[in-house]
Every structure is written in structure tokens, then in C-alpha cells.
Short mmCIF file of C-alpha atoms in Angstrom, two decimals:
data_model
loop_
_atom_site.label_atom_id
_atom_site.label_comp_id
_atom_site.label_asym_id
_atom_site.label_seq_id
_atom_site.Cartn_x
_atom_site.Cartn_y
_atom_site.Cartn_z
CA GLY A 482 -10.57 5.64 -16.98
CA ALA A 483 -12.36 6.13 -13.70
CA GLY A 484 -9.92 4.05 -11.67
CA VAL A 485 -6.57 2.30 -11.83
CA SER A 486 -6.84 -0.75 -14.04
CA GLN A 487 -4.52 -3.74 -13.80
CA SER A 488 -4.24 -6.78 -16.01
CA PRO A 489 -4.32 -9.65 -15.85
CA SER A 490 -6.20 -10.01 -12.58
CA ASN A 491 -4.74 -13.47 -12.09
CA LYS A 492 -1.66 -15.11 -13.58
CA VAL A 493 -0.34 -18.61 -13.05
CA THR A 494 3.08 -19.24 -14.51
CA GLU A 495 5.71 -21.93 -14.42
CA LYS A 496 8.92 -21.35 -12.52
CA GLY A 497 11.55 -19.89 -14.83
CA LYS A 498 9.13 -18.18 -17.20
CA ASP A 499 8.93 -14.41 -17.68
CA VAL A 500 5.75 -12.49 -16.86
CA GLU A 501 4.56 -9.01 -17.70
CA LEU A 502 2.00 -7.15 -15.59
CA ARG A 503 0.19 -4.08 -16.83
CA CYS A 504 -1.13 -0.99 -15.10
CA ASP A 505 -3.33 1.74 -16.56
CA PRO A 506 -3.29 4.68 -14.15
CA ILE A 507 -6.02 7.28 -13.75
CA SER A 508 -5.83 9.72 -16.64
CA GLY A 509 -3.81 12.78 -15.72
CA HIS A 510 -2.07 11.20 -12.74
CA THR A 511 1.62 11.98 -12.99
CA ALA A 512 2.82 9.61 -10.28
CA LEU A 513 2.64 5.81 -10.54
CA TYR A 514 3.74 3.20 -7.99
CA TRP A 515 4.16 -0.57 -7.86
CA TYR A 516 3.88 -2.49 -4.60
CA ARG A 517 4.03 -6.19 -3.79
CA GLN A 518 1.82 -7.83 -1.17
CA ARG A 519 2.65 -11.32 0.00
CA LEU A 520 -0.10 -13.39 1.58
CA GLY A 521 -1.08 -12.00 4.97
CA GLN A 522 1.46 -9.21 4.85
CA GLY A 523 1.64 -5.49 4.28
CA LEU A 524 2.60 -3.76 1.07
CA GLU A 525 6.23 -3.68 -0.02
CA PHE A 526 7.39 -0.78 -2.20
CA LEU A 527 8.90 -1.76 -5.55
CA ILE A 528 9.21 1.25 -7.87
CA TYR A 529 7.90 4.78 -8.36
CA PHE A 530 7.52 6.89 -11.52
CA GLN A 531 6.98 10.65 -11.47
CA GLY A 532 6.41 12.32 -14.81
CA ASN A 533 9.54 12.24 -16.94
CA SER A 534 11.94 12.00 -13.99
CA ALA A 535 14.16 8.99 -13.50
CA PRO A 536 12.18 6.32 -11.65
CA ASP A 537 12.93 5.38 -8.04
CA LYS A 538 13.85 1.71 -8.40
CA SER A 539 15.18 1.28 -4.88
CA GLY A 540 12.51 -1.24 -3.89
CA LEU A 541 13.05 -3.75 -6.68
CA PRO A 542 14.16 -6.98 -4.96
CA SER A 543 16.50 -8.25 -7.68
CA ASP A 544 17.65 -7.60 -11.22
CA ARG A 545 14.97 -10.02 -12.42
CA PHE A 546 12.47 -7.23 -11.78
CA SER A 547 12.11 -4.24 -14.08
CA ALA A 548 9.41 -1.73 -14.91
CA GLU A 549 8.75 0.80 -17.61
CA ARG A 550 6.38 3.69 -18.05
CA THR A 551 5.92 5.74 -21.17
CA GLY A 552 5.22 9.34 -20.30
CA GLU A 553 2.25 9.55 -17.94
CA SER A 554 0.44 6.51 -19.28
CA VAL A 555 0.62 2.75 -19.02
CA SER A 556 3.28 0.99 -16.98
CA THR A 557 4.48 -2.59 -17.23
CA LEU A 558 6.23 -4.57 -14.52
CA THR A 559 8.31 -7.46 -15.86
CA ILE A 560 9.60 -10.34 -13.79
CA GLN A 561 12.14 -12.53 -15.55
CA ARG A 562 12.88 -16.17 -14.70
CA THR A 563 10.11 -16.25 -12.08
CA GLN A 564 10.70 -18.02 -8.78
CA GLN A 565 8.15 -19.39 -6.33
CA GLU A 566 8.94 -16.60 -3.87
CA ASP A 567 7.68 -14.13 -6.49
CA SER A 568 4.13 -15.39 -5.83
CA ALA A 569 2.19 -12.42 -4.48
CA VAL A 570 -0.36 -9.77 -5.37
CA TYR A 571 1.24 -6.95 -7.35
CA LEU A 572 -0.56 -3.67 -6.77
CA CYS A 573 -0.29 -0.55 -8.85
CA ALA A 574 -1.35 2.90 -7.64
CA SER A 575 -1.39 6.38 -9.09
CA SER A 576 -1.73 9.89 -7.74
CA LEU A 577 -2.28 13.28 -9.30
CA ARG A 578 1.00 14.56 -7.91
CA ALA A 579 3.79 13.18 -5.80
CA GLY A 580 2.75 13.44 -2.17
CA ASP A 581 -1.00 13.09 -2.84
CA GLY A 582 -2.98 10.11 -1.58
CA TYR A 583 -2.81 7.06 -3.83
CA THR A 584 -5.59 5.28 -5.69
CA PHE A 585 -4.83 1.58 -5.95
CA GLY A 586 -5.86 -0.90 -8.60
CA SER A 587 -7.25 -4.31 -7.67
CA GLY A 588 -3.92 -5.97 -8.26
CA THR A 589 -2.58 -8.92 -10.21
CA ARG A 590 -2.38 -12.16 -8.25
CA LEU A 591 0.72 -13.99 -9.48
CA THR A 592 1.21 -17.65 -8.69
CA VAL A 593 4.46 -19.33 -9.69
CA VAL A 594 4.22 -23.11 -9.77
CA GLY B 757 14.64 0.62 6.09
CA GLN B 758 11.86 2.09 8.16
CA GLN B 759 9.57 -0.32 9.98
CA LEU B 760 6.00 0.16 11.09
CA ASN B 761 4.63 -1.97 13.90
CA GLN B 762 0.88 -2.29 13.66
CA SER B 763 -1.30 -3.82 16.36
CA PRO B 764 -3.31 -5.78 16.95
CA GLN B 765 -2.78 -8.26 14.10
CA SER B 766 -6.43 -9.31 14.27
CA MET B 767 -9.60 -8.37 16.12
CA PHE B 768 -12.91 -10.17 16.56
CA ILE B 769 -15.68 -7.89 17.80
CA GLN B 770 -19.46 -7.71 18.04
CA GLU B 771 -21.45 -5.34 15.88
CA GLY B 772 -21.86 -2.01 17.65
CA GLU B 773 -18.58 -2.17 19.53
CA ASP B 774 -15.83 0.41 19.15
CA VAL B 775 -12.44 -0.58 17.74
CA SER B 776 -8.99 0.87 18.16
CA MET B 777 -5.77 0.00 16.33
CA ASN B 778 -2.40 1.70 16.23
CA CYS B 779 0.95 1.94 14.53
CA THR B 780 4.33 2.84 15.94
CA SER B 781 7.62 3.55 14.25
CA SER B 782 11.22 3.79 15.34
CA SER B 783 11.64 6.89 13.19
CA ILE B 784 9.44 9.88 12.43
CA PHE B 785 7.07 10.37 9.53
CA ASN B 786 5.71 13.57 8.01
CA THR B 787 2.42 12.01 6.92
CA TRP B 788 0.33 9.17 8.30
CA LEU B 789 -2.37 7.45 6.27
CA TRP B 790 -4.90 4.75 7.04
CA TYR B 791 -6.19 2.36 4.35
CA LYS B 792 -8.78 -0.40 4.28
CA GLN B 793 -8.48 -3.42 2.00
CA ASP B 794 -11.37 -5.71 1.09
CA PRO B 795 -10.68 -9.22 -0.28
CA GLY B 796 -9.51 -9.16 -3.88
CA GLU B 797 -9.26 -5.40 -3.96
CA GLY B 798 -6.55 -2.80 -3.57
CA PRO B 799 -6.38 -0.67 -0.41
CA VAL B 800 -8.67 2.34 -0.23
CA LEU B 801 -7.62 5.52 1.56
CA LEU B 802 -9.69 6.25 4.67
CA ILE B 803 -7.93 9.12 6.40
CA ALA B 804 -4.78 11.18 5.79
CA LEU B 805 -2.95 13.06 8.55
CA TYR B 806 -0.39 15.75 7.74
CA LYS B 807 0.47 17.45 11.01
CA ALA B 808 1.75 16.20 14.36
CA GLY B 809 -1.08 16.18 16.88
CA GLU B 810 -3.75 16.34 14.18
CA LEU B 811 -7.02 14.57 14.97
CA THR B 812 -9.22 13.89 11.96
CA SER B 813 -12.62 12.25 11.61
CA ASN B 814 -14.34 10.67 8.63
CA GLY B 815 -17.80 9.51 9.66
CA ARG B 816 -17.38 6.80 12.30
CA LEU B 817 -13.60 6.81 11.83
CA THR B 818 -11.22 8.95 13.84
CA ALA B 819 -7.44 8.99 13.46
CA GLN B 820 -4.67 10.88 15.18
CA PHE B 821 -1.12 11.77 14.18
CA GLY B 822 1.02 11.35 17.30
CA ILE B 823 2.86 14.34 18.74
CA THR B 824 6.20 12.53 18.48
CA ARG B 825 5.46 11.82 14.76
CA LYS B 826 6.28 8.18 15.48
CA ASP B 827 2.79 6.84 15.98
CA SER B 828 -0.82 7.01 14.89
CA PHE B 829 -4.08 5.39 15.92
CA LEU B 830 -7.37 4.67 14.18
CA ASN B 831 -10.67 4.34 16.02
CA ILE B 832 -13.89 2.96 14.54
CA SER B 833 -17.03 3.66 16.53
CA ALA B 834 -20.23 1.62 16.51
CA SER B 835 -18.84 -1.04 14.17
CA ILE B 836 -21.05 -2.57 11.46
CA PRO B 837 -20.58 -5.77 9.43
CA SER B 838 -19.23 -3.90 6.39
CA ASP B 839 -16.29 -2.69 8.48
CA VAL B 840 -14.81 -6.16 8.01
CA GLY B 841 -11.49 -6.06 6.20
CA ILE B 842 -7.81 -5.43 6.66
CA TYR B 843 -6.72 -2.01 7.89
CA PHE B 844 -3.25 -0.72 7.08
CA CYS B 845 -1.38 2.25 8.42
CA ALA B 846 1.21 3.89 6.18
CA GLY B 847 3.81 6.56 6.71
CA ARG B 848 5.54 8.90 4.32
CA GLY B 849 8.68 11.01 4.59
CA GLY B 850 10.49 11.94 7.78
CA ASN B 851 13.89 11.90 9.41
CA GLY B 852 16.35 9.47 7.86
CA ASP B 853 14.02 8.55 5.03
CA PRO B 854 16.13 8.34 1.87
CA GLN B 855 13.00 9.17 -0.10
CA GLU B 856 12.41 12.42 1.79
CA THR B 857 13.12 14.55 -1.24
CA SER B 858 10.68 12.67 -3.43
CA GLY B 859 8.22 12.36 -0.59
CA SER B 860 5.99 9.82 -2.23
CA ARG B 861 7.11 6.40 -1.11
CA LEU B 862 4.87 4.89 1.56
CA THR B 863 5.94 2.44 4.25
CA PHE B 864 3.07 0.16 5.25
CA GLY B 865 2.30 -1.66 8.46
CA GLU B 866 1.51 -5.37 8.44
CA GLY B 867 -2.23 -4.79 8.75
CA THR B 868 -5.02 -5.44 11.26
CA GLN B 869 -7.62 -8.01 10.21
CA LEU B 870 -11.01 -6.92 11.58
CA THR B 871 -13.92 -9.33 11.90
CA VAL B 872 -17.32 -8.02 13.01
CA ASN B 873 -19.89 -10.52 14.23
CA PRO B 874 -23.50 -9.47 13.64
#
């Protein structure tokens, strides 16, 4: 597609439930990134995929967080046993190559109640 | 990890005024980027800086990559109402960055909320 697409745009979930967030990067972009943005704060790196290389998971805050990407296509970010502190906007971005400027999606606003 | 200090946190200005915001870091970066975020949207890249001392303009926006590689500023001239939003600086790579070899991870500042009064 023309831009990075994320779904759902909003998600309200009960504490303890699992959630899955989806990102469709720009076609042909080999690099894909997930960031978290808490209310009124900057963006916090979560995970980075580059082609078929092992992902950089160093930003994942706990083992409740995981992400997958098949080839150079869709990625899913899964949060298990959600907690209230997981409430944030989760932003996905892609770039043609590692080191290029990112294009961000509009994000998924997650609210854990 | 690396920290970026961005200031000011917020600015309230009149239309037509010039604006300046900056970011500083305790460690060096190889690339500085400036993004703007509108409500409900992801950040959009405004300017990218790749070389220490580089001064780059994009319309009414001007940004500089500090000589020490530890700071950058963004200036907006003759502000207009649509400049309203949150501006973020971001740095990539540099000394002591464990992601230097991959070179793609960005460290973001906390943002500057800009309000322009017509």
C-alpha cells in the first residue's frame, strides 16, 4: 500500500487478556520497527526486523511481549496477560533499508482496563 | 541506554513568530532526525542530518547537526497555525550505542508541544 497500515486503530481490553496488533509495512520495505508511546512521552523502541536476519528484540520490556514478521511482509506484536501499564499507542514504522528514514503508521491506541 | 534531552517541553507563540527547539545528548550520534506528530497520527520526518556541522533547510524549517555530535536544533520561521503539533528529535548510532552495527534503532526525545495562536 501507499503507507504503513496498522490495525486495529483502537483496542480496549481487560487486564489479563492477550492482544495482537498488526502492521502492514510499505511494500518493498525490508526494515520494520515497533515503538511504544505513552501519553505525553517520546517513542520507546521495542523491536526491529531487517529482512531475514534475527530481529533485534532488545527493547521489549518483558517476556509478555513478542513480535513476529514473515519475510518482508506483515508483522504482529503480541502482548500476553496485559497490564494497565501496557496502555499506550503502539507505532509501527518501515524503511526501504536499515539506516533510511522511517515512515510511521498511525498507531494502535491500546487501553487496558 | 542513551538519553535525549529535548527543550522546551512546550511553547505558546503567536502566528508569524520564529521558533527554536533543541536536543542534547550525553553521548554522540551519527544521525539526527526531526519529526512532527499531529494528534492521532504517527510522526512524520521533517529533516534528516547526517554530518556533524551540517545545516539543512526544508522550507521554513532549518536544522543543524552540532559539531560535537551531541546536539541538534530545529528552527521554524514565520510560524503558521498548521505548525501546531509535537516535534521530536531522534538520534541514531554513535559511540557506545550497542545498535551501532545495525544502525537503525532511533532514540527519541520527549517532544516539544507547539501551540500557535492566530
